[in-house]
């Protein structure tokens, strides 16, 4: 499970040093893809296969499902971290997420997310108020 918030930097070659706590899970390979809210999703290879299998269950007659799958998969890039735990983020994905030098890497359970640090701070500031007002209907049985 991916947890926590980390503040790595993107190097001049577009590489991210993965948080140490995430490296074992991602060492054999990972998939980077477009996430919602203009971040990047980072899945282990095994988790990405599960997500893809769920997508395959969507009816092909659903335009919304087709659109989502196209955007999600067309931006996907499978990568293998080097021995220092670095992974190259393709330019198209850096552009999509507006990634500059300062990043925020957050744990989101079954995936990690990569955000531009400023975008993450703005998102978090906006959503913290909503977080405190979340009721049981949003997460049944959790709160």
CSV table of N, CA and C in Angstrom, one decimal:
chain,number,residue,atom,x,y,z
A,1,UNK,N,0.9,-1.2,0.0
A,1,UNK,CA,0.0,0.0,0.0
A,1,UNK,C,0.9,1.2,0.0
A,2,UNK,N,0.5,2.2,-0.8
A,2,UNK,CA,1.3,3.5,-0.9
A,2,UNK,C,0.7,4.5,0.0
A,3,UNK,N,1.5,5.0,0.9
A,3,UNK,CA,1.0,6.0,1.9
A,3,UNK,C,2.0,7.1,2.0
A,4,UNK,N,1.6,8.3,2.5
A,4,UNK,CA,2.5,9.4,2.8
A,4,UNK,C,2.6,10.4,1.7
A,5,UNK,N,3.4,11.4,2.0
A,5,UNK,CA,3.7,12.5,1.0
A,5,UNK,C,5.2,12.7,1.0
A,6,UNK,N,5.7,12.8,-0.1
A,6,UNK,CA,7.2,13.0,-0.3
A,6,UNK,C,7.4,14.2,-1.2
A,7,UNK,N,8.6,14.8,-1.1
A,7,UNK,CA,8.9,16.0,-1.9
A,7,UNK,C,10.2,15.9,-2.7
A,8,UNK,N,10.2,15.0,-3.7
A,8,UNK,CA,11.4,14.8,-4.5
A,8,UNK,C,11.5,15.9,-5.6
A,9,UNK,N,12.6,15.9,-6.2
A,9,UNK,CA,12.8,16.9,-7.4
A,9,UNK,C,13.0,16.1,-8.6
A,10,UNK,N,12.6,16.7,-9.7
A,10,UNK,CA,12.8,16.2,-11.1
A,10,UNK,C,14.1,16.6,-11.5
A,11,UNK,N,15.0,15.7,-12.0
A,11,UNK,CA,16.3,16.1,-12.4
A,11,UNK,C,16.3,16.6,-13.8
A,12,UNK,N,17.4,17.1,-14.3
A,12,UNK,CA,17.5,17.7,-15.7
A,12,UNK,C,17.2,16.7,-16.8
A,13,UNK,N,17.2,15.4,-16.5
A,13,UNK,CA,16.9,14.4,-17.5
A,13,UNK,C,15.4,13.9,-17.4
A,14,UNK,N,14.6,14.6,-16.6
A,14,UNK,CA,13.2,14.2,-16.4
A,14,UNK,C,13.1,13.0,-15.6
A,15,UNK,N,14.0,12.7,-14.6
A,15,UNK,CA,13.9,11.5,-13.8
A,15,UNK,C,13.5,11.9,-12.4
A,16,UNK,N,12.7,11.0,-11.8
A,16,UNK,CA,12.2,11.1,-10.5
A,16,UNK,C,12.9,10.0,-9.6
A,17,UNK,N,13.4,10.4,-8.5
A,17,UNK,CA,13.9,9.4,-7.5
A,17,UNK,C,12.7,8.9,-6.7
A,18,UNK,N,12.3,7.7,-6.8
A,18,UNK,CA,11.1,7.2,-6.1
A,18,UNK,C,11.4,7.2,-4.6
A,19,UNK,N,10.4,7.5,-3.8
A,19,UNK,CA,10.5,7.4,-2.4
A,19,UNK,C,11.0,6.0,-2.0
A,20,UNK,N,11.9,6.0,-1.0
A,20,UNK,CA,12.5,4.7,-0.6
A,20,UNK,C,11.4,3.7,-0.2
A,21,UNK,N,10.4,4.1,0.5
A,21,UNK,CA,9.3,3.2,0.9
A,21,UNK,C,8.6,2.6,-0.3
A,22,UNK,N,8.6,3.1,-1.5
A,22,UNK,CA,7.9,2.6,-2.6
A,22,UNK,C,8.8,1.7,-3.5
A,23,UNK,N,10.1,1.8,-3.3
A,23,UNK,CA,11.0,1.1,-4.3
A,23,UNK,C,10.8,-0.4,-4.4
A,24,UNK,N,10.6,-1.1,-3.3
A,24,UNK,CA,10.5,-2.5,-3.3
A,24,UNK,C,9.2,-2.9,-4.2
A,25,UNK,N,8.1,-2.2,-3.9
A,25,UNK,CA,6.9,-2.5,-4.7
A,25,UNK,C,7.0,-2.2,-6.2
A,26,UNK,N,7.9,-1.3,-6.5
A,26,UNK,CA,8.0,-0.8,-7.9
A,26,UNK,C,9.2,-1.3,-8.6
A,27,UNK,N,10.1,-2.0,-7.9
A,27,UNK,CA,11.4,-2.4,-8.5
A,27,UNK,C,11.3,-3.2,-9.7
A,28,UNK,N,10.3,-4.1,-9.9
A,28,UNK,CA,10.2,-5.0,-11.0
A,28,UNK,C,9.6,-4.3,-12.2
A,29,UNK,N,9.0,-3.1,-12.0
A,29,UNK,CA,8.4,-2.4,-13.1
A,29,UNK,C,7.2,-1.6,-12.6
A,30,UNK,N,6.9,-0.6,-13.3
A,30,UNK,CA,5.7,0.2,-13.0
A,30,UNK,C,5.1,0.8,-14.2
A,31,UNK,N,3.9,1.3,-14.1
A,31,UNK,CA,3.2,2.0,-15.2
A,31,UNK,C,2.9,3.4,-14.7
A,32,UNK,N,3.3,4.4,-15.5
A,32,UNK,CA,2.9,5.8,-15.3
A,32,UNK,C,1.8,6.1,-16.3
A,33,UNK,N,0.8,6.8,-15.9
A,33,UNK,CA,-0.2,7.2,-16.8
A,33,UNK,C,-0.9,8.5,-16.3
A,34,UNK,N,-1.7,9.1,-17.2
A,34,UNK,CA,-2.5,10.3,-16.8
A,34,UNK,C,-3.4,9.9,-15.7
A,35,UNK,N,-3.4,10.8,-14.7
A,35,UNK,CA,-4.4,10.7,-13.6
A,35,UNK,C,-5.4,11.8,-13.8
A,36,UNK,N,-6.4,11.7,-12.9
A,36,UNK,CA,-7.4,12.8,-12.9
A,36,UNK,C,-6.8,13.9,-12.1
A,37,UNK,N,-7.4,15.1,-12.3
A,37,UNK,CA,-6.9,16.4,-11.7
A,37,UNK,C,-5.5,16.7,-12.1
A,38,UNK,N,-5.1,16.3,-13.3
A,38,UNK,CA,-3.8,16.6,-13.8
A,38,UNK,C,-2.6,16.2,-13.0
A,39,UNK,N,-2.7,15.0,-12.4
A,39,UNK,CA,-1.6,14.4,-11.8
A,39,UNK,C,-1.2,13.2,-12.6
A,40,UNK,N,-0.2,12.4,-12.2
A,40,UNK,CA,0.2,11.2,-12.8
A,40,UNK,C,-0.1,10.1,-11.8
A,41,UNK,N,-0.6,8.9,-12.3
A,41,UNK,CA,-0.8,7.8,-11.5
A,41,UNK,C,0.4,6.9,-11.7
A,42,UNK,N,0.8,6.3,-10.6
A,42,UNK,CA,1.9,5.3,-10.7
A,42,UNK,C,1.4,4.0,-10.1
A,43,UNK,N,1.4,3.0,-10.9
A,43,UNK,CA,0.9,1.6,-10.5
A,43,UNK,C,2.1,0.7,-10.6
A,44,UNK,N,2.1,-0.3,-9.7
A,44,UNK,CA,3.0,-1.4,-9.9
A,44,UNK,C,2.5,-2.2,-11.1
A,45,UNK,N,3.3,-3.0,-11.7
A,45,UNK,CA,2.9,-3.7,-12.9
A,45,UNK,C,1.7,-4.6,-12.6
A,46,UNK,N,1.7,-5.3,-11.5
A,46,UNK,CA,0.7,-6.2,-11.1
A,46,UNK,C,-0.6,-5.4,-10.9
A,47,UNK,N,-0.6,-4.3,-10.2
A,47,UNK,CA,-1.8,-3.5,-9.9
A,47,UNK,C,-2.4,-2.9,-11.2
A,48,UNK,N,-1.5,-2.5,-12.1
A,48,UNK,CA,-1.9,-2.0,-13.4
A,48,UNK,C,-2.7,-3.1,-14.2
A,49,UNK,N,-2.2,-4.3,-14.1
A,49,UNK,CA,-2.9,-5.4,-14.8
A,49,UNK,C,-4.3,-5.6,-14.2
A,50,UNK,N,-4.5,-5.4,-12.9
A,50,UNK,CA,-5.8,-5.5,-12.3
A,50,UNK,C,-6.7,-4.4,-12.8
A,51,UNK,N,-6.2,-3.2,-12.8
A,51,UNK,CA,-6.9,-2.0,-13.3
A,51,UNK,C,-7.4,-2.2,-14.8
A,52,UNK,N,-6.4,-2.7,-15.6
A,52,UNK,CA,-6.7,-2.9,-17.0
A,52,UNK,C,-7.8,-4.0,-17.1
A,53,UNK,N,-7.7,-5.0,-16.3
A,53,UNK,CA,-8.8,-6.1,-16.4
A,53,UNK,C,-10.1,-5.5,-16.0
A,54,UNK,N,-10.2,-4.6,-15.0
A,54,UNK,CA,-11.5,-4.0,-14.7
A,54,UNK,C,-12.0,-3.2,-15.9
A,55,UNK,N,-11.1,-2.5,-16.5
A,55,UNK,CA,-11.5,-1.7,-17.7
A,55,UNK,C,-12.1,-2.5,-18.8
A,56,UNK,N,-11.5,-3.7,-19.0
A,56,UNK,CA,-11.9,-4.6,-20.0
A,56,UNK,C,-13.4,-5.1,-19.8
A,57,UNK,N,-13.8,-5.0,-18.6
A,57,UNK,CA,-15.2,-5.4,-18.2
A,57,UNK,C,-16.2,-4.3,-18.6
A,58,UNK,N,-15.8,-3.1,-18.9
A,58,UNK,CA,-16.7,-2.0,-19.3
A,58,UNK,C,-17.3,-2.3,-20.7
A,59,UNK,N,-18.6,-2.0,-20.8
A,59,UNK,CA,-19.2,-2.3,-22.1
A,59,UNK,C,-18.6,-1.4,-23.2
A,60,UNK,N,-18.3,-2.0,-24.3
A,60,UNK,CA,-17.7,-1.3,-25.5
A,60,UNK,C,-18.7,-0.3,-26.1
A,61,UNK,N,-20.0,-0.5,-25.7
A,61,UNK,CA,-21.0,0.4,-26.2
A,61,UNK,C,-21.1,1.7,-25.4
A,62,UNK,N,-20.4,1.8,-24.3
A,62,UNK,CA,-20.4,3.0,-23.5
A,62,UNK,C,-19.4,4.0,-24.0
A,63,UNK,N,-19.8,5.1,-24.6
A,63,UNK,CA,-18.9,6.1,-25.1
A,63,UNK,C,-18.0,6.7,-24.0
A,64,UNK,N,-18.6,6.9,-22.8
A,64,UNK,CA,-17.8,7.4,-21.7
A,64,UNK,C,-16.7,6.5,-21.3
A,65,UNK,N,-17.0,5.2,-21.3
A,65,UNK,CA,-15.9,4.2,-21.0
A,65,UNK,C,-14.9,4.2,-22.0
A,66,UNK,N,-15.3,4.2,-23.3
A,66,UNK,CA,-14.3,4.2,-24.4
A,66,UNK,C,-13.4,5.4,-24.3
A,67,UNK,N,-14.0,6.6,-24.0
A,67,UNK,CA,-13.2,7.8,-23.9
A,67,UNK,C,-12.2,7.7,-22.8
A,68,UNK,N,-12.7,7.3,-21.6
A,68,UNK,CA,-11.8,7.2,-20.5
A,68,UNK,C,-10.6,6.2,-20.8
A,69,UNK,N,-10.9,5.1,-21.3
A,69,UNK,CA,-9.9,4.1,-21.6
A,69,UNK,C,-8.9,4.6,-22.6
A,70,UNK,N,-9.4,5.3,-23.6
A,70,UNK,CA,-8.4,5.9,-24.6
A,70,UNK,C,-7.5,6.8,-23.9
A,71,UNK,N,-8.0,7.8,-23.2
A,71,UNK,CA,-7.1,8.8,-22.5
A,71,UNK,C,-6.2,8.1,-21.5
A,72,UNK,N,-6.7,7.2,-20.7
A,72,UNK,CA,-5.9,6.5,-19.7
A,72,UNK,C,-4.8,5.7,-20.3
A,73,UNK,N,-5.1,4.8,-21.3
A,73,UNK,CA,-4.1,3.9,-21.8
A,73,UNK,C,-3.2,4.6,-22.8
A,74,UNK,N,-3.7,5.5,-23.6
A,74,UNK,CA,-2.8,6.2,-24.6
A,74,UNK,C,-1.6,6.9,-24.0
A,75,UNK,N,-1.8,7.3,-22.7
A,75,UNK,CA,-0.7,8.0,-22.0
A,75,UNK,C,0.1,7.1,-21.2
A,76,UNK,N,-0.2,5.9,-21.1
A,76,UNK,CA,0.5,4.9,-20.2
A,76,UNK,C,2.0,4.6,-20.7
A,77,UNK,N,2.9,4.5,-19.8
A,77,UNK,CA,4.3,4.2,-20.1
A,77,UNK,C,4.8,3.3,-19.1
A,78,UNK,N,5.3,2.1,-19.6
A,78,UNK,CA,5.8,1.2,-18.6
A,78,UNK,C,7.3,1.4,-18.5
A,79,UNK,N,7.7,1.5,-17.2
A,79,UNK,CA,9.1,1.8,-16.9
A,79,UNK,C,9.7,0.9,-15.9
A,80,UNK,N,11.0,0.8,-15.8
A,80,UNK,CA,11.7,0.0,-14.8
A,80,UNK,C,12.7,1.0,-14.1
A,81,UNK,N,12.6,1.1,-12.8
A,81,UNK,CA,13.5,2.0,-12.1
A,81,UNK,C,14.9,1.5,-12.2
A,82,UNK,N,15.9,2.4,-12.2
A,82,UNK,CA,17.3,2.0,-12.2
A,82,UNK,C,17.7,1.6,-10.8
A,83,UNK,N,19.0,1.3,-10.6
A,83,UNK,CA,19.5,0.8,-9.3
A,83,UNK,C,19.4,1.9,-8.2
A,84,UNK,N,19.3,3.1,-8.6
A,84,UNK,CA,19.2,4.2,-7.7
A,84,UNK,C,17.7,4.6,-7.4
A,85,UNK,N,16.8,3.8,-8.0
A,85,UNK,CA,15.4,4.0,-7.7
A,85,UNK,C,14.9,5.2,-8.6
A,86,UNK,N,15.6,5.5,-9.6
A,86,UNK,CA,15.1,6.6,-10.5
A,86,UNK,C,14.3,6.1,-11.7
A,87,UNK,N,13.3,6.8,-12.0
A,87,UNK,CA,12.4,6.5,-13.2
A,87,UNK,C,12.3,7.7,-14.0
A,88,UNK,N,12.4,7.5,-15.3
A,88,UNK,CA,12.2,8.7,-16.3
A,88,UNK,C,10.7,8.9,-16.5
A,89,UNK,N,10.3,10.1,-16.4
A,89,UNK,CA,8.9,10.4,-16.7
A,89,UNK,C,8.9,11.0,-18.1
A,90,UNK,N,8.2,10.3,-19.1
A,90,UNK,CA,8.2,10.8,-20.4
A,90,UNK,C,7.7,12.3,-20.5
A,91,UNK,N,8.3,13.0,-21.5
A,91,UNK,CA,7.9,14.4,-21.7
A,91,UNK,C,6.4,14.7,-21.8
A,92,UNK,N,5.7,13.8,-22.5
A,92,UNK,CA,4.3,14.0,-22.7
A,92,UNK,C,3.6,14.0,-21.4
A,93,UNK,N,4.0,13.1,-20.5
A,93,UNK,CA,3.3,13.0,-19.2
A,93,UNK,C,3.8,14.2,-18.3
A,94,UNK,N,5.0,14.6,-18.4
A,94,UNK,CA,5.4,15.8,-17.6
A,94,UNK,C,4.6,17.0,-18.0
A,95,UNK,N,4.4,17.1,-19.4
A,95,UNK,CA,3.6,18.3,-19.9
A,95,UNK,C,2.2,18.2,-19.4
A,96,UNK,N,1.6,17.0,-19.4
A,96,UNK,CA,0.2,16.8,-19.0
A,96,UNK,C,0.0,17.2,-17.6
A,97,UNK,N,0.9,16.8,-16.7
A,97,UNK,CA,0.8,17.1,-15.3
A,97,UNK,C,1.4,18.5,-14.9
A,98,UNK,N,2.0,19.2,-15.8
A,98,UNK,CA,2.6,20.5,-15.5
A,98,UNK,C,3.8,20.3,-14.6
A,99,UNK,N,4.5,19.2,-14.7
A,99,UNK,CA,5.6,19.0,-13.7
A,99,UNK,C,6.8,19.9,-14.0
A,100,UNK,N,7.2,20.6,-12.9
A,100,UNK,CA,8.4,21.4,-13.0
A,100,UNK,C,9.4,20.7,-12.1
A,101,UNK,N,10.3,21.3,-11.5
A,101,UNK,CA,11.4,20.7,-10.7
A,101,UNK,C,10.9,20.1,-9.4
A,102,UNK,N,10.1,20.9,-8.7
A,102,UNK,CA,9.6,20.5,-7.4
A,102,UNK,C,8.3,19.7,-7.5
A,103,UNK,N,8.3,18.5,-6.9
A,103,UNK,CA,7.2,17.6,-7.0
A,103,UNK,C,6.6,17.2,-5.7
A,104,UNK,N,5.5,16.7,-5.7
A,104,UNK,CA,4.9,16.0,-4.5
A,104,UNK,C,4.5,14.6,-5.0
A,105,UNK,N,5.0,13.6,-4.3
A,105,UNK,CA,4.6,12.2,-4.6
A,105,UNK,C,3.8,11.7,-3.4
A,106,UNK,N,2.6,11.4,-3.7
A,106,UNK,CA,1.7,11.0,-2.5
A,106,UNK,C,1.2,9.5,-2.7
A,107,UNK,N,1.0,8.9,-1.6
A,107,UNK,CA,0.4,7.6,-1.6
A,107,UNK,C,-1.1,7.7,-1.6
A,108,UNK,N,-1.7,6.9,-2.5
A,108,UNK,CA,-3.1,6.8,-2.6
A,108,UNK,C,-3.6,5.4,-2.6
A,109,UNK,N,-3.0,4.6,-1.6
A,109,UNK,CA,-3.5,3.2,-1.5
A,109,UNK,C,-2.8,2.3,-2.5
A,110,UNK,N,-3.6,1.9,-3.5
A,110,UNK,CA,-3.1,1.0,-4.5
A,110,UNK,C,-2.3,1.6,-5.6
A,111,UNK,N,-2.1,2.9,-5.5
A,111,UNK,CA,-1.2,3.6,-6.5
A,111,UNK,C,-0.6,4.8,-5.7
A,112,UNK,N,0.5,5.3,-6.4
A,112,UNK,CA,1.0,6.6,-6.0
A,112,UNK,C,0.6,7.6,-7.0
A,113,UNK,N,0.7,8.9,-6.6
A,113,UNK,CA,0.4,9.9,-7.6
A,113,UNK,C,1.6,10.9,-7.6
A,114,UNK,N,1.9,11.5,-8.7
A,114,UNK,CA,3.0,12.5,-8.9
A,114,UNK,C,2.3,13.8,-9.3
A,115,UNK,N,2.5,14.8,-8.5
A,115,UNK,CA,2.0,16.1,-8.7
A,115,UNK,C,3.1,17.2,-8.8
A,116,UNK,N,2.8,18.2,-9.5
A,116,UNK,CA,3.7,19.4,-9.4
A,116,UNK,C,3.4,19.9,-8.0
A,117,UNK,N,4.5,20.3,-7.3
A,117,UNK,CA,4.3,20.6,-5.8
A,117,UNK,C,3.3,21.8,-5.6
A,118,UNK,N,3.4,22.8,-6.5
A,118,UNK,CA,2.4,23.9,-6.3
A,118,UNK,C,1.0,23.5,-6.6
A,119,UNK,N,0.8,22.6,-7.6
A,119,UNK,CA,-0.6,22.1,-7.9
A,119,UNK,C,-1.1,21.3,-6.7
A,120,UNK,N,-0.2,20.5,-6.1
A,120,UNK,CA,-0.6,19.6,-5.0
A,120,UNK,C,-1.0,20.5,-3.8
A,121,UNK,N,-0.2,21.5,-3.5
A,121,UNK,CA,-0.5,22.4,-2.3
A,121,UNK,C,-1.9,23.1,-2.6
A,122,UNK,N,-2.1,23.6,-3.8
A,122,UNK,CA,-3.4,24.2,-4.1
A,122,UNK,C,-4.6,23.3,-4.0
A,123,UNK,N,-4.4,22.1,-4.5
A,123,UNK,CA,-5.4,21.1,-4.4
A,123,UNK,C,-5.7,20.7,-3.0
A,124,UNK,N,-4.7,20.5,-2.2
A,124,UNK,CA,-4.9,20.1,-0.8
A,124,UNK,C,-5.6,21.2,0.0
A,125,UNK,N,-5.1,22.4,-0.2
A,125,UNK,CA,-5.8,23.5,0.5
A,125,UNK,C,-7.3,23.6,0.2
A,126,UNK,N,-7.6,23.4,-1.1
A,126,UNK,CA,-9.0,23.5,-1.5
A,126,UNK,C,-9.8,22.3,-0.9
A,127,UNK,N,-9.2,21.1,-0.9
A,127,UNK,CA,-10.0,19.9,-0.5
A,127,UNK,C,-10.0,19.6,1.0
A,128,UNK,N,-9.1,20.2,1.8
A,128,UNK,CA,-9.1,20.0,3.2
A,128,UNK,C,-10.4,20.4,3.9
A,129,UNK,N,-11.0,21.5,3.5
A,129,UNK,CA,-12.3,21.9,4.0
A,129,UNK,C,-13.4,20.9,3.7
A,130,UNK,N,-13.4,20.4,2.5
A,130,UNK,CA,-14.4,19.4,2.1
A,130,UNK,C,-14.1,18.1,2.8
A,131,UNK,N,-12.9,17.7,3.1
A,131,UNK,CA,-12.5,16.5,3.8
A,131,UNK,C,-13.1,16.5,5.2
A,132,UNK,N,-13.1,17.7,5.9
A,132,UNK,CA,-13.6,17.7,7.2
A,132,UNK,C,-15.2,17.6,7.2
A,133,UNK,N,-15.8,17.9,6.1
A,133,UNK,CA,-17.2,17.8,6.0
A,133,UNK,C,-17.8,16.6,5.4
A,134,UNK,N,-16.9,15.6,5.0
A,134,UNK,CA,-17.3,14.4,4.4
A,134,UNK,C,-18.2,13.6,5.3
A,135,UNK,N,-19.3,13.1,4.7
A,135,UNK,CA,-20.2,12.3,5.5
A,135,UNK,C,-20.2,10.9,5.1
A,136,UNK,N,-20.9,10.1,5.8
A,136,UNK,CA,-20.9,8.6,5.6
A,136,UNK,C,-21.4,8.2,4.2
A,137,UNK,N,-22.2,9.0,3.5
A,137,UNK,CA,-22.7,8.7,2.2
A,137,UNK,C,-21.6,8.6,1.2
A,138,UNK,N,-20.5,9.3,1.4
A,138,UNK,CA,-19.4,9.3,0.4
A,138,UNK,C,-18.6,8.0,0.6
A,139,UNK,N,-18.3,7.7,1.8
A,139,UNK,CA,-17.5,6.5,2.2
A,139,UNK,C,-18.3,5.6,3.1
A,140,UNK,N,-19.3,4.9,2.6
A,140,UNK,CA,-20.2,4.1,3.5
A,140,UNK,C,-19.4,3.1,4.4
A,141,UNK,N,-19.7,3.2,5.7
A,141,UNK,CA,-19.1,2.3,6.7
A,141,UNK,C,-17.7,2.6,7.1
A,142,UNK,N,-17.1,3.7,6.5
A,142,UNK,CA,-15.8,4.1,6.9
A,142,UNK,C,-15.7,5.1,8.0
A,143,UNK,N,-16.6,6.1,7.9
A,143,UNK,CA,-16.6,7.2,8.8
A,143,UNK,C,-17.8,7.1,9.8
